[in-house]
């Protein structure tokens, strides 16, 4: 299959396509920060893409995700005659499958080395010697945490961390701070996206609880970062102890 002209509305997929098929990307969102120096037309945000700008690029394929992008925007792109590939990624195996599907649709002739390395890295993760519970905020004001069926939750589980809202009816429930504290987790996992938790913004809300500050790219992105994610996340989680 020959390469096609692509617009990506998903930062992690932008990185995957840019590294696997240089020159294929015509456009990407303002939030597509990897690889560094990516020189393509910017088409707005993941939640508010500039449909007219995307249509003007005349891509053969628009890559999207059912969680990161709005259905109304994708419908508008389809109504304009564009082919939109929508991914669903809620587990690590799904991520690998969808990456294969996306790269094939982009005309990548052979499976990239980084994808094999990512699968091997996660296959080599040992069975955790202990399991710990956690709450995983993704926003504050109001506080929101990981709930059911999330990619980040699946990665954490493989590293021995069970987040306490994994069976909540909602995927990203709003939970009052006092309830999060009362849940008495072993640790709090604070990623730097979508909300940018830092050492000075987040841990102070959970006095007495160890907090793991993690790079959100390794926790929530499904792309080349998956190859290093077990090591990077494991190190951050081990550093958080009572």
mmCIF file of C-alpha atoms in Angstrom:
data_model
loop_
_atom_site.group_PDB
_atom_site.id
_atom_site.type_symbol
_atom_site.label_atom_id
_atom_site.label_comp_id
_atom_site.label_asym_id
_atom_site.label_seq_id
_atom_site.Cartn_x
_atom_site.Cartn_y
_atom_site.Cartn_z
ATOM 1 C CA UNK A 1 0.000 0.000 0.000
ATOM 2 C CA UNK A 2 1.384 3.410 -0.942
ATOM 3 C CA UNK A 3 1.536 6.218 1.660
ATOM 4 C CA UNK A 4 -1.440 8.543 2.001
ATOM 5 C CA UNK A 5 -1.686 12.166 3.074
ATOM 6 C CA UNK A 6 -2.678 12.118 6.747
ATOM 7 C CA UNK A 7 -4.044 14.498 9.389
ATOM 8 C CA UNK A 8 -3.787 13.253 12.970
ATOM 9 C CA UNK A 9 -6.052 14.461 15.757
ATOM 10 C CA UNK A 10 -4.376 12.277 18.412
ATOM 11 C CA UNK A 11 -0.980 13.297 19.850
ATOM 12 C CA UNK A 12 0.294 9.777 20.500
ATOM 13 C CA UNK A 13 -0.726 8.620 17.022
ATOM 14 C CA UNK A 14 0.898 11.694 15.529
ATOM 15 C CA UNK A 15 4.196 10.616 17.047
ATOM 16 C CA UNK A 16 3.726 7.033 15.883
ATOM 17 C CA UNK A 17 2.996 8.030 12.289
ATOM 18 C CA UNK A 18 5.687 10.717 12.122
ATOM 19 C CA UNK A 19 8.392 8.262 13.194
ATOM 20 C CA UNK A 20 7.125 5.357 11.101
ATOM 21 C CA UNK A 21 6.225 7.184 7.889
ATOM 22 C CA UNK A 22 8.194 10.443 7.603
ATOM 23 C CA UNK A 23 6.539 12.940 5.282
ATOM 24 C CA UNK A 24 3.065 11.387 5.428
ATOM 25 C CA UNK A 25 1.609 13.811 7.977
ATOM 26 C CA UNK A 26 0.073 16.960 6.506
ATOM 27 C CA UNK A 27 -1.517 18.246 9.693
ATOM 28 C CA UNK A 28 -1.741 17.656 13.445
ATOM 29 C CA UNK A 29 -3.267 19.284 16.509
ATOM 30 C CA UNK A 30 -1.714 22.020 18.601
ATOM 31 C CA UNK A 31 -1.204 19.390 21.320
ATOM 32 C CA UNK A 32 0.900 17.116 19.109
ATOM 33 C CA UNK A 33 4.270 17.867 20.724
ATOM 34 C CA UNK A 34 6.225 14.789 19.610
ATOM 35 C CA UNK A 35 8.430 14.253 17.786
ATOM 36 C CA UNK A 36 10.116 17.544 18.612
ATOM 37 C CA UNK A 37 10.263 19.968 15.716
ATOM 38 C CA UNK A 38 7.373 18.370 13.822
ATOM 39 C CA UNK A 39 6.740 20.717 10.899
ATOM 40 C CA UNK A 40 3.137 20.292 9.781
ATOM 41 C CA UNK A 41 0.042 22.476 9.556
ATOM 42 C CA UNK A 42 -1.595 22.875 12.965
ATOM 43 C CA UNK A 43 -5.334 22.305 12.935
ATOM 44 C CA UNK A 44 -6.462 23.369 16.420
ATOM 45 C CA UNK A 45 -7.080 21.278 19.503
ATOM 46 C CA UNK A 46 -8.188 17.704 19.963
ATOM 47 C CA UNK A 47 -11.592 18.877 21.226
ATOM 48 C CA UNK A 48 -11.956 21.844 18.890
ATOM 49 C CA UNK A 49 -10.224 21.109 15.591
ATOM 50 C CA UNK A 50 -10.579 23.594 12.751
ATOM 51 C CA UNK A 51 -12.652 21.503 10.364
ATOM 52 C CA UNK A 52 -12.281 23.917 7.451
ATOM 53 C CA UNK A 53 -8.502 23.889 7.757
ATOM 54 C CA UNK A 54 -8.441 20.088 7.779
ATOM 55 C CA UNK A 55 -10.688 19.897 4.727
ATOM 56 C CA UNK A 56 -8.467 22.389 2.907
ATOM 57 C CA UNK A 57 -5.486 20.069 3.408
ATOM 58 C CA UNK A 58 -7.362 17.412 1.401
ATOM 59 C CA UNK A 59 -6.010 14.452 3.380
ATOM 60 C CA UNK A 60 -6.669 10.910 2.277
ATOM 61 C CA UNK A 61 -7.041 9.915 5.932
ATOM 62 C CA UNK A 62 -7.879 11.585 9.237
ATOM 63 C CA UNK A 63 -6.840 9.674 12.360
ATOM 64 C CA UNK A 64 -8.979 10.128 15.469
ATOM 65 C CA UNK A 65 -9.834 8.483 18.779
ATOM 66 C CA UNK A 66 -13.237 7.851 20.327
ATOM 67 C CA UNK A 67 -12.188 9.351 23.646
ATOM 68 C CA UNK A 68 -9.976 12.249 22.627
ATOM 69 C CA UNK A 69 -12.087 13.640 19.791
ATOM 70 C CA UNK A 70 -15.718 14.742 19.615
ATOM 71 C CA UNK A 71 -18.208 12.850 17.511
ATOM 72 C CA UNK A 72 -19.654 16.050 16.090
ATOM 73 C CA UNK A 73 -16.281 17.094 14.667
ATOM 74 C CA UNK A 74 -15.684 13.671 13.149
ATOM 75 C CA UNK A 75 -19.164 13.732 11.620
ATOM 76 C CA UNK A 76 -18.423 17.117 10.058
ATOM 77 C CA UNK A 77 -15.209 15.771 8.535
ATOM 78 C CA UNK A 78 -17.035 12.782 7.111
ATOM 79 C CA UNK A 79 -19.766 15.034 5.752
ATOM 80 C CA UNK A 80 -17.034 16.930 3.906
ATOM 81 C CA UNK A 81 -16.057 13.690 2.197
ATOM 82 C CA UNK A 82 -13.009 12.776 4.271
ATOM 83 C CA UNK A 83 -12.135 9.261 5.407
ATOM 84 C CA UNK A 84 -11.894 9.194 9.216
ATOM 85 C CA UNK A 85 -10.327 6.264 11.054
ATOM 86 C CA UNK A 86 -11.460 6.195 14.687
ATOM 87 C CA UNK A 87 -9.439 4.200 17.190
ATOM 88 C CA UNK A 88 -10.521 2.781 20.543
ATOM 89 C CA UNK A 89 -7.770 2.198 23.097
ATOM 90 C CA UNK A 90 -8.703 1.100 26.598
ATOM 91 C CA UNK A 91 -6.136 -1.646 27.169
ATOM 92 C CA UNK A 92 -2.526 -2.303 26.212
ATOM 93 C CA UNK A 93 -3.425 -5.124 23.770
ATOM 94 C CA UNK A 94 -5.943 -2.789 22.133
ATOM 95 C CA UNK A 95 -3.233 -0.170 21.783
ATOM 96 C CA UNK A 96 -0.932 -2.554 19.942
ATOM 97 C CA UNK A 97 -3.750 -3.698 17.673
ATOM 98 C CA UNK A 98 -4.862 -0.165 16.855
ATOM 99 C CA UNK A 99 -1.304 0.976 16.187
ATOM 100 C CA UNK A 100 -0.942 -1.827 13.651
ATOM 101 C CA UNK A 101 -4.234 -0.783 12.046
ATOM 102 C CA UNK A 102 -3.317 2.909 11.883
ATOM 103 C CA UNK A 103 0.153 2.355 10.468
ATOM 104 C CA UNK A 104 -1.183 -0.031 7.847
ATOM 105 C CA UNK A 105 -3.827 2.531 6.852
ATOM 106 C CA UNK A 106 -1.053 5.124 6.512
ATOM 107 C CA UNK A 107 0.775 2.912 4.053
ATOM 108 C CA UNK A 108 3.674 1.917 6.322
ATOM 109 C CA UNK A 109 5.204 -1.034 4.433
ATOM 110 C CA UNK A 110 6.706 -2.895 7.403
ATOM 111 C CA UNK A 111 6.080 -3.055 11.121
ATOM 112 C CA UNK A 112 8.328 -0.438 12.773
ATOM 113 C CA UNK A 113 11.047 -1.580 15.126
ATOM 114 C CA UNK A 114 9.778 0.609 17.974
ATOM 115 C CA UNK A 115 6.467 -1.264 17.999
ATOM 116 C CA UNK A 116 8.212 -4.624 18.369
ATOM 117 C CA UNK A 117 10.372 -3.139 21.119
ATOM 118 C CA UNK A 118 7.304 -1.805 22.935
ATOM 119 C CA UNK A 119 5.572 -5.182 22.872
ATOM 120 C CA UNK A 120 8.748 -6.884 24.087
ATOM 121 C CA UNK A 121 9.192 -4.363 26.904
ATOM 122 C CA UNK A 122 5.716 -4.980 28.272
ATOM 123 C CA UNK A 123 5.952 -8.755 27.783
ATOM 124 C CA UNK A 124 9.067 -8.676 29.955
ATOM 125 C CA UNK A 125 7.351 -6.954 32.885
ATOM 126 C CA UNK A 126 7.524 -9.458 35.773
ATOM 127 C CA UNK A 127 4.551 -10.396 37.879
ATOM 128 C CA UNK A 128 4.504 -7.762 40.640
ATOM 129 C CA UNK A 129 5.787 -9.043 43.967
ATOM 130 C CA UNK A 130 3.213 -6.867 45.719
ATOM 131 C CA UNK A 131 0.110 -4.968 44.764
ATOM 132 C CA UNK A 132 -0.754 -1.484 45.943
ATOM 133 C CA UNK A 133 -3.928 0.566 45.726
ATOM 134 C CA UNK A 134 -4.052 4.079 44.334
ATOM 135 C CA UNK A 135 -6.232 6.965 43.364
ATOM 136 C CA UNK A 136 -5.235 8.583 40.082
ATOM 137 C CA UNK A 137 -6.464 12.169 39.679
ATOM 138 C CA UNK A 138 -6.506 13.528 36.136
ATOM 139 C CA UNK A 139 -8.019 16.928 37.010
ATOM 140 C CA UNK A 140 -8.689 19.221 39.928
ATOM 141 C CA UNK A 141 -11.284 21.954 40.415
ATOM 142 C CA UNK A 142 -13.235 19.685 40.293
ATOM 143 C CA UNK A 143 -11.300 16.572 41.220
ATOM 144 C CA UNK A 144 -11.629 13.831 38.609
ATOM 145 C CA UNK A 145 -9.950 10.421 38.693
ATOM 146 C CA UNK A 146 -9.435 7.364 36.542
ATOM 147 C CA UNK A 147 -12.540 5.173 36.537
ATOM 148 C CA UNK A 148 -13.450 2.078 34.571
ATOM 149 C CA UNK A 149 -11.925 0.861 31.298
ATOM 150 C CA UNK A 150 -9.004 3.226 30.911
ATOM 151 C CA UNK A 151 -5.723 2.641 29.128
ATOM 152 C CA UNK A 152 -3.784 4.271 31.961
ATOM 153 C CA UNK A 153 -5.524 2.040 34.485
ATOM 154 C CA UNK A 154 -4.546 -1.054 32.525
ATOM 155 C CA UNK A 155 -0.886 0.001 32.429
ATOM 156 C CA UNK A 156 -0.849 0.665 36.165
ATOM 157 C CA UNK A 157 -2.437 -2.711 36.875
ATOM 158 C CA UNK A 158 0.332 -4.451 34.928
ATOM 159 C CA UNK A 159 2.824 -2.660 37.182
ATOM 160 C CA UNK A 160 1.142 -3.779 40.406
ATOM 161 C CA UNK A 161 -1.032 -0.741 41.095
ATOM 162 C CA UNK A 162 -4.807 -1.178 41.366
ATOM 163 C CA UNK A 163 -6.663 2.108 41.262
ATOM 164 C CA UNK A 164 -9.645 2.228 43.574
ATOM 165 C CA UNK A 165 -12.222 3.509 41.075
ATOM 166 C CA UNK A 166 -11.616 0.849 38.419
ATOM 167 C CA UNK A 167 -15.190 -0.396 38.805
ATOM 168 C CA UNK A 168 -16.888 2.985 38.926
ATOM 169 C CA UNK A 169 -19.777 3.337 36.421
ATOM 170 C CA UNK A 170 -18.021 6.334 34.850
ATOM 171 C CA UNK A 171 -14.665 6.338 33.107
ATOM 172 C CA UNK A 172 -13.561 9.634 34.641
ATOM 173 C CA UNK A 173 -15.747 10.240 37.684
ATOM 174 C CA UNK A 174 -15.803 13.417 39.730
ATOM 175 C CA UNK A 175 -14.988 12.501 43.310
ATOM 176 C CA UNK A 176 -14.788 15.006 46.184
ATOM 177 C CA UNK A 177 -11.341 15.382 47.679
ATOM 178 C CA UNK A 178 -12.460 14.247 51.126
ATOM 179 C CA UNK A 179 -13.747 10.997 49.567
ATOM 180 C CA UNK A 180 -10.439 10.425 47.798
ATOM 181 C CA UNK A 181 -8.608 10.838 51.092
ATOM 182 C CA UNK A 182 -11.082 8.620 52.928
ATOM 183 C CA UNK A 183 -10.518 5.836 50.389
ATOM 184 C CA UNK A 184 -7.114 5.411 52.075
ATOM 185 C CA UNK A 185 -5.062 4.354 49.063
ATOM 186 C CA UNK A 186 -1.493 3.160 49.384
ATOM 187 C CA UNK A 187 -0.413 5.963 47.079
ATOM 188 C CA UNK A 188 -1.642 8.746 44.823
ATOM 189 C CA UNK A 189 -0.541 8.777 41.185
ATOM 190 C CA UNK A 190 -0.347 12.290 39.743
ATOM 191 C CA UNK A 191 0.314 12.556 35.994
ATOM 192 C CA UNK A 192 1.253 15.840 34.353
ATOM 193 C CA UNK A 193 -1.561 15.630 31.797
ATOM 194 C CA UNK A 194 -4.334 16.408 31.101
ATOM 195 C CA UNK A 195 -3.975 18.455 34.305
ATOM 196 C CA UNK A 196 -0.378 19.408 34.970
ATOM 197 C CA UNK A 197 0.198 18.106 38.484
ATOM 198 C CA UNK A 198 3.601 19.068 39.878
ATOM 199 C CA UNK A 199 5.477 18.752 43.155
ATOM 200 C CA UNK A 200 3.883 22.040 44.211
ATOM 201 C CA UNK A 201 0.407 21.410 42.813
ATOM 202 C CA UNK A 202 -1.259 18.174 43.871
ATOM 203 C CA UNK A 203 0.649 16.367 46.638
ATOM 204 C CA UNK A 204 -0.328 18.987 49.231
ATOM 205 C CA UNK A 205 -3.953 17.858 48.861
ATOM 206 C CA UNK A 206 -3.061 14.387 50.168
ATOM 207 C CA UNK A 207 -1.128 14.899 53.413
ATOM 208 C CA UNK A 208 0.389 11.704 54.747
ATOM 209 C CA UNK A 209 0.007 9.824 51.472
ATOM 210 C CA UNK A 210 2.957 9.053 49.174
ATOM 211 C CA UNK A 211 2.531 10.617 45.750
ATOM 212 C CA UNK A 212 4.044 9.413 42.501
ATOM 213 C CA UNK A 213 4.508 12.223 39.999
ATOM 214 C CA UNK A 214 4.527 10.600 36.567
ATOM 215 C CA UNK A 215 5.074 11.785 33.028
ATOM 216 C CA UNK A 216 1.671 11.599 31.393
ATOM 217 C CA UNK A 217 3.192 10.709 28.046
ATOM 218 C CA UNK A 218 4.298 7.361 29.457
ATOM 219 C CA UNK A 219 1.001 6.731 31.245
ATOM 220 C CA UNK A 220 -1.564 7.828 28.657
ATOM 221 C CA UNK A 221 0.123 7.850 25.236
ATOM 222 C CA UNK A 222 0.058 4.777 23.003
ATOM 223 C CA UNK A 223 2.965 5.074 20.619
ATOM 224 C CA UNK A 224 6.778 4.950 20.660
ATOM 225 C CA UNK A 225 6.829 5.980 24.336
ATOM 226 C CA UNK A 226 5.416 2.546 25.205
ATOM 227 C CA UNK A 227 8.863 1.024 24.763
ATOM 228 C CA UNK A 228 10.239 2.963 27.726
ATOM 229 C CA UNK A 229 7.024 3.229 29.729
ATOM 230 C CA UNK A 230 7.489 0.143 31.967
ATOM 231 C CA UNK A 231 10.887 1.408 33.137
ATOM 232 C CA UNK A 232 9.918 5.069 33.527
ATOM 233 C CA UNK A 233 6.608 4.398 35.264
ATOM 234 C CA UNK A 234 8.042 1.627 37.428
ATOM 235 C CA UNK A 235 10.754 3.937 38.699
ATOM 236 C CA UNK A 236 8.243 6.667 39.602
ATOM 237 C CA UNK A 237 5.914 4.230 41.347
ATOM 238 C CA UNK A 238 8.721 2.650 43.380
ATOM 239 C CA UNK A 239 9.789 6.088 44.551
ATOM 240 C CA UNK A 240 6.400 6.620 46.215
ATOM 241 C CA UNK A 241 6.408 4.810 49.548
ATOM 242 C CA UNK A 242 4.727 5.397 52.851
#
